[in-house]
mmCIF file of C-alpha atoms and ligand atoms in Angstrom:
data_model
loop_
_atom_site.group_PDB
_atom_site.id
_atom_site.type_symbol
_atom_site.label_atom_id
_atom_site.label_comp_id
_atom_site.label_asym_id
_atom_site.label_seq_id
_atom_site.Cartn_x
_atom_site.Cartn_y
_atom_site.Cartn_z
ATOM 1 C CA UNK W 17 -53.994 -58.374 17.293
ATOM 2 C CA UNK W 18 -50.895 -56.126 18.251
ATOM 3 C CA UNK W 19 -51.142 -52.441 17.822
ATOM 4 C CA UNK W 20 -48.762 -49.939 17.723
ATOM 5 C CA UNK W 21 -48.525 -46.869 19.770
ATOM 6 C CA UNK W 22 -46.384 -44.217 20.893
ATOM 7 C CA UNK W 23 -44.634 -44.016 24.319
ATOM 8 C CA UNK W 24 -42.493 -40.902 23.935
ATOM 9 C CA UNK W 25 -41.871 -37.718 21.890
ATOM 10 C CA UNK W 26 -38.831 -34.646 21.920
ATOM 11 C CA UNK W 27 -38.755 -32.444 19.658
ATOM 12 C CA UNK W 28 -35.428 -29.795 18.841
ATOM 13 C CA UNK W 29 -35.702 -26.072 17.707
ATOM 14 C CA UNK W 30 -32.458 -24.074 17.066
ATOM 15 C CA UNK W 31 -31.741 -22.001 18.865
ATOM 16 C CA UNK W 32 -31.963 -18.658 16.299
ATOM 17 C CA UNK W 33 -35.096 -16.892 16.292
ATOM 18 C CA UNK W 34 -36.554 -14.805 13.507
ATOM 19 C CA UNK W 35 -39.459 -12.329 14.756
ATOM 20 C CA UNK W 36 -41.493 -10.862 11.786
ATOM 21 C CA UNK W 37 -40.369 -7.271 12.856
ATOM 22 C CA UNK W 38 -36.781 -9.050 11.439
ATOM 23 C CA UNK W 39 -38.116 -9.569 8.670
ATOM 24 C CA UNK W 40 -39.751 -6.636 7.736
ATOM 25 C CA UNK W 41 -35.938 -5.139 7.017
ATOM 26 C CA UNK W 42 -35.088 -8.179 4.720
ATOM 27 C CA UNK W 43 -38.327 -7.798 2.770
ATOM 28 C CA UNK W 44 -41.225 -5.240 2.029
ATOM 29 C CA UNK W 45 -44.078 -6.748 4.776
ATOM 30 C CA UNK W 46 -45.094 -6.098 7.583
ATOM 31 C CA UNK W 47 -45.711 -8.509 11.159
ATOM 32 C CA UNK W 48 -49.312 -7.145 10.799
ATOM 33 C CA UNK W 49 -49.859 -8.931 7.294
ATOM 34 C CA UNK W 50 -47.924 -12.079 8.145
ATOM 35 C CA UNK W 51 -49.593 -12.023 11.443
ATOM 36 C CA UNK W 52 -53.065 -11.670 10.196
ATOM 37 C CA UNK W 53 -52.750 -13.897 6.687
ATOM 38 C CA UNK W 54 -50.142 -16.600 8.343
ATOM 39 C CA UNK W 55 -50.914 -16.670 12.489
ATOM 40 C CA UNK W 56 -46.911 -16.569 12.506
ATOM 41 C CA UNK W 57 -45.487 -14.099 15.035
ATOM 42 C CA UNK W 58 -41.832 -15.756 15.399
ATOM 43 C CA UNK W 59 -39.244 -18.826 13.457
ATOM 44 C CA UNK W 60 -36.728 -20.914 14.850
ATOM 45 C CA UNK W 61 -33.785 -20.841 12.112
ATOM 46 C CA UNK W 62 -31.103 -23.359 11.857
ATOM 47 C CA UNK W 63 -27.168 -22.130 11.879
ATOM 48 C CA UNK W 64 -25.105 -21.985 9.154
ATOM 49 C CA UNK W 65 -22.954 -25.207 10.253
ATOM 50 C CA UNK W 66 -25.950 -26.733 11.665
ATOM 51 C CA UNK W 67 -27.841 -29.749 9.637
ATOM 52 C CA UNK W 68 -30.857 -31.832 9.730
ATOM 53 C CA UNK W 69 -29.526 -34.167 11.564
ATOM 54 C CA UNK W 70 -27.497 -32.607 14.358
ATOM 55 C CA UNK W 71 -31.298 -31.571 14.636
ATOM 56 C CA UNK W 72 -32.606 -35.567 14.607
ATOM 57 C CA UNK W 73 -30.326 -36.158 17.453
ATOM 58 C CA UNK W 74 -31.359 -33.961 19.568
ATOM 59 C CA UNK W 75 -34.537 -34.530 18.851
ATOM 60 C CA UNK W 76 -34.073 -38.369 19.632
ATOM 61 C CA UNK W 77 -32.712 -38.294 22.906
ATOM 62 C CA UNK W 78 -35.941 -36.938 24.352
ATOM 63 C CA UNK W 79 -37.954 -39.049 23.290
ATOM 64 C CA UNK W 80 -35.109 -41.984 23.520
ATOM 65 C CA UNK W 81 -35.089 -40.586 27.927
ATOM 66 C CA UNK W 82 -39.631 -39.654 27.224
ATOM 67 C CA UNK W 83 -39.608 -43.537 26.651
ATOM 68 C CA UNK W 84 -36.894 -45.020 29.404
ATOM 69 C CA UNK W 85 -35.745 -47.030 26.751
ATOM 70 C CA UNK W 86 -32.370 -47.937 26.156
ATOM 71 C CA UNK W 87 -30.265 -46.701 22.231
ATOM 72 C CA UNK W 88 -30.134 -50.502 21.991
ATOM 73 C CA UNK W 89 -33.345 -51.581 21.910
ATOM 74 C CA UNK W 90 -34.735 -49.458 18.495
ATOM 75 C CA UNK W 91 -34.900 -51.476 15.655
ATOM 76 C CA UNK W 92 -35.908 -48.875 13.244
ATOM 77 C CA UNK W 93 -35.593 -45.178 12.238
ATOM 78 C CA UNK W 94 -37.415 -43.273 9.235
ATOM 79 C CA UNK W 95 -37.711 -39.742 9.470
ATOM 80 C CA UNK W 96 -39.140 -38.042 6.665
ATOM 81 C CA UNK W 97 -37.957 -34.992 5.442
ATOM 82 C CA UNK W 98 -37.410 -32.125 2.656
ATOM 83 C CA UNK W 99 -33.818 -31.625 3.682
ATOM 84 C CA UNK W 100 -31.564 -34.169 4.284
ATOM 85 C CA UNK W 101 -27.538 -33.785 5.258
ATOM 86 C CA UNK W 102 -26.651 -35.595 2.183
ATOM 87 C CA UNK W 103 -28.402 -37.486 -0.793
ATOM 88 C CA UNK W 104 -26.727 -40.808 0.117
ATOM 89 C CA UNK W 105 -25.960 -42.213 2.950
ATOM 90 C CA UNK W 106 -30.049 -41.499 3.957
ATOM 91 C CA UNK W 107 -30.170 -39.248 7.031
ATOM 92 C CA UNK W 108 -31.196 -42.317 9.391
ATOM 93 C CA UNK W 109 -28.943 -43.833 8.793
ATOM 94 C CA UNK W 110 -26.804 -41.311 10.236
ATOM 95 C CA UNK W 111 -28.905 -40.495 12.943
ATOM 96 C CA UNK W 112 -28.345 -44.668 13.647
ATOM 97 C CA UNK W 113 -25.018 -44.374 14.282
ATOM 98 C CA UNK W 114 -24.615 -40.663 16.041
ATOM 99 C CA UNK W 115 -26.913 -42.346 18.375
ATOM 100 C CA UNK W 116 -24.721 -45.655 18.678
ATOM 101 C CA UNK W 117 -27.559 -47.722 17.323
ATOM 102 C CA UNK W 118 -27.328 -51.591 16.464
ATOM 103 C CA UNK W 119 -27.382 -51.823 12.863
ATOM 104 C CA UNK W 120 -31.046 -52.392 12.036
ATOM 105 C CA UNK W 121 -33.887 -51.721 9.370
ATOM 106 C CA UNK W 122 -33.153 -47.203 8.897
ATOM 107 C CA UNK W 123 -34.196 -45.194 5.954
ATOM 108 C CA UNK W 124 -35.610 -41.529 5.004
ATOM 109 C CA UNK W 125 -38.659 -40.891 2.907
ATOM 110 C CA UNK W 126 -39.433 -37.301 1.219
ATOM 111 C CA UNK W 127 -42.966 -36.184 0.967
ATOM 112 C CA UNK W 128 -42.684 -32.569 1.750
ATOM 113 C CA UNK W 129 -45.410 -31.503 5.209
ATOM 114 C CA UNK W 130 -46.794 -34.661 5.318
ATOM 115 C CA UNK W 131 -42.674 -36.999 5.848
ATOM 116 C CA UNK W 132 -44.167 -37.246 10.005
ATOM 117 C CA UNK W 133 -47.420 -38.731 8.902
ATOM 118 C CA UNK W 134 -45.871 -41.183 6.396
ATOM 119 C CA UNK W 135 -43.459 -42.060 8.205
ATOM 120 C CA UNK W 136 -45.405 -42.537 11.668
ATOM 121 C CA UNK W 137 -47.180 -44.631 9.426
ATOM 122 C CA UNK W 138 -44.805 -47.348 8.005
ATOM 123 C CA UNK W 139 -43.893 -46.992 11.416
ATOM 124 C CA UNK W 140 -47.384 -48.432 12.635
ATOM 125 C CA UNK W 141 -47.206 -51.603 9.581
ATOM 126 C CA UNK W 142 -44.330 -52.680 11.064
ATOM 127 C CA UNK W 143 -44.710 -53.189 14.885
ATOM 128 C CA UNK W 144 -48.177 -54.812 13.439
ATOM 129 C CA UNK W 145 -46.546 -57.019 11.072
ATOM 130 C CA UNK W 146 -44.153 -57.686 13.923
ATOM 131 C CA UNK W 147 -41.050 -56.583 11.992
ATOM 132 C CA UNK W 148 -39.599 -54.018 14.419
ATOM 133 C CA UNK W 149 -39.860 -54.272 18.407
ATOM 134 C CA UNK W 150 -38.959 -50.583 18.952
ATOM 135 C CA UNK W 151 -39.415 -47.551 16.198
ATOM 136 C CA UNK W 152 -37.564 -44.446 16.590
ATOM 137 C CA UNK W 153 -39.662 -42.181 13.833
ATOM 138 C CA UNK W 154 -38.665 -38.598 13.563
ATOM 139 C CA UNK W 155 -39.925 -35.702 11.154
ATOM 140 C CA UNK W 156 -37.158 -32.696 10.440
ATOM 141 C CA UNK W 157 -36.489 -29.937 8.566
ATOM 142 C CA UNK W 158 -33.575 -26.957 7.374
ATOM 143 C CA UNK W 159 -36.252 -26.060 5.407
ATOM 144 C CA UNK W 160 -34.773 -22.075 5.400
ATOM 145 C CA UNK W 161 -31.152 -23.432 3.992
ATOM 146 C CA UNK W 162 -33.784 -23.840 0.667
ATOM 147 C CA UNK W 163 -35.839 -20.993 0.442
ATOM 148 C CA UNK W 164 -35.157 -17.345 -0.792
ATOM 149 C CA UNK W 165 -34.924 -14.731 2.439
ATOM 150 C CA UNK W 166 -35.932 -11.347 -1.174
ATOM 151 C CA UNK W 167 -39.000 -14.186 -1.678
ATOM 152 C CA UNK W 168 -41.682 -12.177 0.635
ATOM 153 C CA UNK W 169 -44.025 -14.672 -0.384
ATOM 154 C CA UNK W 170 -41.867 -17.120 1.268
ATOM 155 C CA UNK W 171 -40.124 -16.130 3.513
ATOM 156 C CA UNK W 172 -42.316 -15.769 5.895
ATOM 157 C CA UNK W 173 -43.722 -18.768 6.365
ATOM 158 C CA UNK W 174 -41.137 -21.315 7.003
ATOM 159 C CA UNK W 175 -39.248 -22.079 10.568
ATOM 160 C CA UNK W 176 -36.446 -25.330 10.831
ATOM 161 C CA UNK W 177 -36.860 -27.636 13.731
ATOM 162 C CA UNK W 178 -37.417 -31.829 14.777
ATOM 163 C CA UNK W 179 -39.672 -33.783 16.275
ATOM 164 C CA UNK W 180 -39.326 -37.179 17.671
ATOM 165 C CA UNK W 181 -41.646 -39.912 18.784
ATOM 166 C CA UNK W 182 -40.855 -43.348 19.184
ATOM 167 C CA UNK W 183 -43.672 -45.959 18.844
ATOM 168 C CA UNK W 184 -44.188 -49.595 20.256
ATOM 169 C CA UNK W 185 -45.808 -52.751 20.082
ATOM 170 C CA UNK W 186 -49.439 -52.191 21.917
ATOM 171 C CA UNK W 187 -52.027 -54.324 23.309
ATOM 172 C CA UNK W 188 -54.507 -51.380 23.037
ATOM 173 C CA UNK W 189 -54.630 -49.417 20.235
ATOM 174 C CA UNK W 190 -52.352 -46.933 19.766
ATOM 175 C CA UNK W 191 -52.879 -46.027 16.492
ATOM 176 C CA UNK W 192 -56.169 -46.927 14.919
ATOM 177 C CA UNK W 193 -56.453 -45.459 11.638
ATOM 178 C CA UNK W 194 -53.804 -43.874 8.871
ATOM 179 C CA UNK W 195 -54.710 -42.624 5.379
ATOM 180 C CA UNK W 196 -52.401 -40.898 2.996
ATOM 181 C CA UNK W 197 -52.764 -39.836 -0.237
ATOM 182 C CA UNK W 198 -50.812 -37.963 -3.090
ATOM 183 C CA UNK W 199 -51.536 -36.322 -6.559
ATOM 184 C CA UNK W 200 -48.683 -35.521 -8.873
ATOM 185 C CA UNK W 201 -51.201 -33.035 -11.337
ATOM 186 C CA UNK W 202 -49.715 -30.333 -8.633
ATOM 187 C CA UNK W 203 -46.589 -30.261 -8.623
ATOM 188 C CA UNK W 204 -46.258 -26.056 -9.999
ATOM 189 C CA UNK W 205 -47.496 -25.077 -6.703
ATOM 190 C CA UNK W 206 -44.764 -26.068 -4.769
ATOM 191 C CA UNK W 207 -41.856 -27.035 -5.433
ATOM 192 C CA UNK W 208 -38.345 -26.787 -4.913
ATOM 193 C CA UNK W 209 -36.315 -27.022 -8.645
ATOM 194 C CA UNK W 210 -32.691 -28.827 -7.763
ATOM 195 C CA UNK W 211 -32.752 -32.288 -7.676
ATOM 196 C CA UNK W 212 -30.155 -35.224 -8.358
ATOM 197 C CA UNK W 213 -31.261 -35.622 -11.538
ATOM 198 C CA UNK W 214 -32.886 -32.666 -12.229
ATOM 199 C CA UNK W 215 -29.810 -30.465 -12.466
ATOM 200 C CA UNK W 216 -31.757 -27.723 -14.742
ATOM 201 C CA UNK W 217 -31.470 -25.288 -12.266
ATOM 202 C CA UNK W 218 -28.483 -24.999 -9.996
ATOM 203 C CA UNK W 219 -28.138 -24.477 -6.565
ATOM 204 C CA UNK W 220 -26.868 -21.049 -5.992
ATOM 205 C CA UNK W 221 -29.359 -18.947 -8.670
ATOM 206 C CA UNK W 222 -32.032 -17.247 -7.678
ATOM 207 C CA UNK W 223 -34.168 -20.247 -9.424
ATOM 208 C CA UNK W 224 -33.174 -22.344 -6.380
ATOM 209 C CA UNK W 225 -35.145 -22.001 -3.701
ATOM 210 C CA UNK W 226 -39.072 -23.420 -2.906
ATOM 211 C CA UNK W 227 -41.551 -22.002 -5.366
ATOM 212 C CA UNK W 228 -44.936 -21.556 -4.284
ATOM 213 C CA UNK W 229 -48.560 -20.194 -5.293
ATOM 214 C CA UNK W 230 -49.844 -19.872 -2.325
ATOM 215 C CA UNK W 231 -52.915 -18.737 -2.812
ATOM 216 C CA UNK W 232 -53.943 -21.825 -4.601
ATOM 217 C CA UNK W 233 -52.344 -24.189 -2.284
ATOM 218 C CA UNK W 234 -54.003 -22.170 0.041
ATOM 219 C CA UNK W 235 -57.841 -23.402 -2.015
ATOM 220 C CA UNK W 236 -56.545 -27.163 -2.332
ATOM 221 C CA UNK W 237 -55.556 -27.913 1.686
ATOM 222 C CA UNK W 238 -58.165 -26.191 3.202
ATOM 223 C CA UNK W 239 -60.548 -28.919 0.755
ATOM 224 C CA UNK W 240 -58.305 -31.887 0.931
ATOM 225 C CA UNK W 241 -57.705 -31.172 5.036
ATOM 226 C CA UNK W 242 -61.242 -31.016 5.742
ATOM 227 C CA UNK W 243 -61.581 -34.216 3.465
ATOM 228 C CA UNK W 244 -59.083 -36.701 5.049
ATOM 229 C CA UNK W 245 -60.373 -35.970 8.612
ATOM 230 C CA UNK W 246 -63.308 -36.959 8.148
ATOM 231 C CA UNK W 247 -62.315 -40.198 5.752
ATOM 232 C CA UNK W 248 -60.097 -41.054 8.676
ATOM 233 C CA UNK W 249 -62.643 -40.239 11.563
ATOM 234 C CA UNK W 250 -65.231 -43.227 9.469
ATOM 235 C CA UNK W 251 -62.929 -45.557 8.481
ATOM 236 C CA UNK W 252 -62.092 -45.779 12.354
ATOM 237 C CA UNK W 253 -66.294 -45.408 12.864
ATOM 238 C CA UNK W 254 -65.634 -42.845 15.690
ATOM 239 C CA UNK W 255 -67.859 -39.584 15.309
ATOM 240 C CA UNK W 256 -66.094 -36.476 15.571
ATOM 241 C CA UNK W 257 -67.392 -35.462 18.905
ATOM 242 C CA UNK W 258 -65.289 -37.746 20.670
ATOM 243 C CA UNK W 259 -61.982 -36.406 19.496
ATOM 244 C CA UNK W 260 -60.277 -34.905 22.110
ATOM 245 C CA UNK W 261 -57.129 -33.211 20.257
ATOM 246 C CA UNK W 262 -56.637 -31.520 16.126
ATOM 247 C CA UNK W 263 -52.892 -31.949 16.066
ATOM 248 C CA UNK W 264 -52.782 -30.139 12.365
ATOM 249 C CA UNK W 265 -49.692 -29.391 10.241
ATOM 250 C CA UNK W 266 -49.386 -25.840 11.247
ATOM 251 C CA UNK W 267 -49.151 -23.757 7.825
ATOM 252 C CA UNK W 268 -51.292 -21.317 8.445
ATOM 253 C CA UNK W 269 -53.702 -20.257 11.147
ATOM 254 C CA UNK W 270 -56.478 -19.836 8.671
ATOM 255 C CA UNK W 271 -56.286 -23.082 7.374
ATOM 256 C CA UNK W 272 -56.331 -24.462 10.410
ATOM 257 C CA UNK W 273 -59.486 -22.544 12.064
ATOM 258 C CA UNK W 274 -60.813 -24.078 8.518
ATOM 259 C CA UNK W 275 -60.231 -27.552 9.117
ATOM 260 C CA UNK W 276 -61.152 -26.695 12.637
ATOM 261 C CA UNK W 277 -64.618 -25.669 12.061
ATOM 262 C CA UNK W 278 -65.117 -28.985 9.558
ATOM 263 C CA UNK W 279 -64.407 -30.923 12.645
ATOM 264 C CA UNK W 280 -67.146 -28.880 14.625
ATOM 265 C CA UNK W 281 -63.960 -28.700 16.844
ATOM 266 C CA UNK W 282 -63.183 -25.407 19.434
ATOM 267 C CA UNK W 283 -60.154 -23.774 19.386
ATOM 268 C CA UNK W 284 -58.896 -24.734 22.652
ATOM 269 C CA UNK W 285 -59.350 -28.727 21.250
ATOM 270 C CA UNK W 286 -56.568 -27.809 18.718
ATOM 271 C CA UNK W 287 -52.340 -27.595 19.064
ATOM 272 C CA UNK W 288 -51.566 -24.809 17.679
ATOM 273 C CA UNK W 289 -47.667 -23.975 17.511
ATOM 274 C CA UNK W 290 -47.495 -21.830 14.032
ATOM 275 C CA UNK W 291 -46.939 -18.515 16.115
ATOM 276 C CA UNK W 292 -43.973 -20.099 18.441
ATOM 277 C CA UNK W 293 -42.416 -22.115 14.734
ATOM 278 C CA UNK W 294 -43.550 -20.898 11.861
ATOM 279 C CA UNK W 295 -43.686 -24.386 8.813
ATOM 280 C CA UNK W 296 -41.228 -26.257 9.744
ATOM 281 C CA UNK W 297 -42.577 -28.752 7.546
ATOM 282 C CA UNK W 298 -42.511 -32.730 8.473
ATOM 283 C CA UNK W 299 -41.399 -31.321 11.596
ATOM 284 C CA UNK W 300 -44.439 -29.828 12.538
ATOM 285 C CA UNK W 301 -46.923 -32.141 13.773
ATOM 286 C CA UNK W 302 -44.318 -34.584 15.788
ATOM 287 C CA UNK W 303 -43.773 -31.246 17.384
ATOM 288 C CA UNK W 304 -47.201 -29.524 17.868
ATOM 289 C CA UNK W 305 -47.398 -33.339 19.548
ATOM 290 C CA UNK W 306 -45.043 -33.107 21.752
ATOM 291 C CA UNK W 307 -45.834 -29.631 22.415
ATOM 292 C CA UNK W 308 -49.444 -30.409 24.257
ATOM 293 C CA UNK W 309 -47.757 -33.548 25.855
ATOM 294 C CA UNK W 310 -45.068 -31.515 28.315
ATOM 295 C CA UNK W 311 -47.121 -28.375 29.101
ATOM 296 C CA UNK W 312 -49.779 -30.628 30.024
ATOM 297 C CA UNK W 313 -52.895 -30.348 27.536
ATOM 298 C CA UNK W 314 -52.224 -33.866 25.583
ATOM 299 C CA UNK W 315 -52.829 -36.956 28.185
ATOM 300 C CA UNK W 316 -52.626 -40.669 27.938
ATOM 301 C CA UNK W 317 -56.055 -42.066 26.590
ATOM 302 C CA UNK W 318 -57.143 -39.349 24.679
ATOM 303 C CA UNK W 319 -58.595 -39.459 21.273
ATOM 304 C CA UNK W 320 -55.717 -37.255 18.821
ATOM 305 C CA UNK W 321 -56.576 -36.383 15.023
ATOM 306 C CA UNK W 322 -52.907 -35.711 12.667
ATOM 307 C CA UNK W 323 -52.682 -34.659 10.016
ATOM 308 C CA UNK W 324 -51.018 -32.791 7.206
ATOM 309 C CA UNK W 325 -50.868 -31.450 4.099
ATOM 310 C CA UNK W 326 -47.628 -30.659 1.353
ATOM 311 C CA UNK W 327 -45.959 -30.427 -1.435
ATOM 312 C CA UNK W 328 -46.621 -32.709 -4.374
ATOM 313 C CA UNK W 329 -48.997 -32.798 -3.279
ATOM 314 C CA UNK W 330 -49.175 -35.445 -0.527
ATOM 315 C CA UNK W 331 -51.308 -35.682 2.101
ATOM 316 C CA UNK W 332 -52.240 -37.862 5.336
ATOM 317 C CA UNK W 333 -53.793 -38.038 8.845
ATOM 318 C CA UNK W 334 -53.305 -40.452 11.760
ATOM 319 C CA UNK W 335 -55.771 -40.920 14.131
ATOM 320 C CA UNK W 336 -54.657 -42.279 17.598
ATOM 321 C CA UNK W 337 -55.019 -43.055 21.633
ATOM 322 C CA UNK W 338 -52.098 -41.246 23.575
HETATM 323 N N1 COA O 15 -46.024 -9.003 3.016
HETATM 324 C C1 COA O 15 -46.933 -7.963 2.632
HETATM 325 N N2 COA O 15 -47.283 -8.621 1.383
HETATM 326 C C2 COA O 15 -47.176 -9.719 0.876
HETATM 327 C C3 COA O 15 -46.546 -10.888 1.276
HETATM 328 C C4 COA O 15 -45.738 -10.785 2.072
HETATM 329 N N3 COA O 15 -45.287 -11.294 2.990
HETATM 330 N N4 COA O 15 -46.767 -11.100 0.688
HETATM 331 C C5 COA O 15 -47.544 -11.484 -0.915
HETATM 332 N N5 COA O 15 -48.379 -10.286 -0.450
HETATM 333 C C6 COA O 15 -49.727 -8.990 -0.812
HETATM 334 C C7 COA O 15 -49.604 -9.288 -2.219
HETATM 335 O O1 COA O 15 -48.530 -8.814 -3.456
HETATM 336 C C8 COA O 15 -51.371 -9.624 -2.372
HETATM 337 O O2 COA O 15 -50.618 -8.073 -3.259
HETATM 338 P P1 COA O 15 -51.794 -7.702 -4.086
HETATM 339 O O3 COA O 15 -53.231 -7.817 -3.525
HETATM 340 O O4 COA O 15 -51.522 -6.343 -4.133
HETATM 341 O O5 COA O 15 -51.025 -8.641 -5.189
HETATM 342 C C9 COA O 15 -51.807 -9.603 -1.099
HETATM 343 O O6 COA O 15 -50.802 -9.336 -0.242
HETATM 344 C C10 COA O 15 -51.762 -11.209 -1.119
HETATM 345 O O7 COA O 15 -51.612 -11.509 -2.211
HETATM 346 P P2 COA O 15 -52.217 -13.479 -1.749
HETATM 347 O O8 COA O 15 -50.867 -14.736 -1.882
HETATM 348 O O9 COA O 15 -53.810 -13.422 -1.952
HETATM 349 O O10 COA O 15 -52.617 -13.495 -0.012
HETATM 350 P P3 COA O 15 -53.155 -15.129 0.814
HETATM 351 O O11 COA O 15 -53.897 -14.116 2.006
HETATM 352 O O12 COA O 15 -54.233 -16.010 -0.043
HETATM 353 O O13 COA O 15 -52.074 -14.945 1.752
HETATM 354 C C11 COA O 15 -50.524 -16.857 1.803
HETATM 355 C C12 COA O 15 -50.212 -15.451 0.906
HETATM 356 C C13 COA O 15 -49.248 -16.995 1.677
HETATM 357 C C14 COA O 15 -49.775 -16.859 3.465
HETATM 358 C C15 COA O 15 -51.067 -17.563 1.696
HETATM 359 O O14 COA O 15 -51.697 -17.998 0.572
HETATM 360 C C16 COA O 15 -51.366 -19.263 2.070
HETATM 361 O O15 COA O 15 -50.791 -19.523 3.583
HETATM 362 N N6 COA O 15 -51.145 -20.594 1.063
HETATM 363 C C17 COA O 15 -50.635 -21.675 1.788
HETATM 364 C C18 COA O 15 -49.628 -21.810 1.806
HETATM 365 C C19 COA O 15 -49.108 -22.825 2.451
HETATM 366 O O16 COA O 15 -49.425 -23.001 3.420
HETATM 367 N N7 COA O 15 -47.913 -23.564 1.488
HETATM 368 C C20 COA O 15 -47.208 -24.690 2.831
HETATM 369 C C21 COA O 15 -48.421 -25.661 1.881
HETATM 370 S S1 COA O 15 -47.678 -27.278 2.592
#
């Protein structure tokens, strides 16, 4: 049986850093409030002329180098993002062309903060079915461009970035179990009101920004993430005590602590980037994975649970050995 395995990682963060102190000058908030309620201390923000594909190309170059492969080896590109450069062509085709990857299967998908987990799950299936030999999988977001900087409910939370992984076939797992879910009944708790076919709210108006009922999102996120972590482990026949690392979506330190507690995992076994990156939506899990690997904490052969939750709501998890 063929499995799939992550063989290289990379990340890109925009140069500009916005601290909580910077936000104190824009909205009625405080560093203390943001730190204690969210865990965020700073976030990276894209330049006006910087796009999602710009960030993806940089993250992908690092992942390709890390994997020791050639651009020409890649035959599948999947990008999870809610902030693509354009509605079409999809951002994966822009990345494929800019990197000089030969014509191949390339698409993007939109599952809000769960975008990377959805993308990785699909790449795993392509590879296990023999339909791809080398996948570039990216989670990326220019989410601050969808935000209203004068709305203190949202502007303190988000940041931009891109994380990329290379996935290849392997005789040994690799990715062991994937679990995806979604329920549109929660649409109104977290959404962006402007789309291609629903133009009721036009870009440029006050309404053209992320809308969120934070406390309700918080409750469903804690309940759902605890549940999927347990289900994913059960599906793979793994006991939670065997886990080496939890690499969660970095939305809020309190949501992450609640999930770790449900798994009886000490926080030393959780990769945390929320303090430095904020919530980077689909980019947060692959960037946290890259941080953990590059600083030497996450090692080859270790058992890792990655999970995410986002607008929709969507949710998902991937259990794997690195
Ligand atoms: N600075 C200072 N005060 C703020 C504030 C800010 N940036 N944002 C809200 N407040 C105030 C509120 O107005 C409220 O004041 P009141 O008590 O006088 O009415 C108070 O802080 C508490 O607000 P509440 O919304 O209940 O806070 P909370 O503890 O739920 O924290 C979030 C707010 C947004 C941090 C939290 O709900 C959260 O993280 N939710 C999940 C969001 C998320 O993860 N979204 C992405 C999902 S992928």
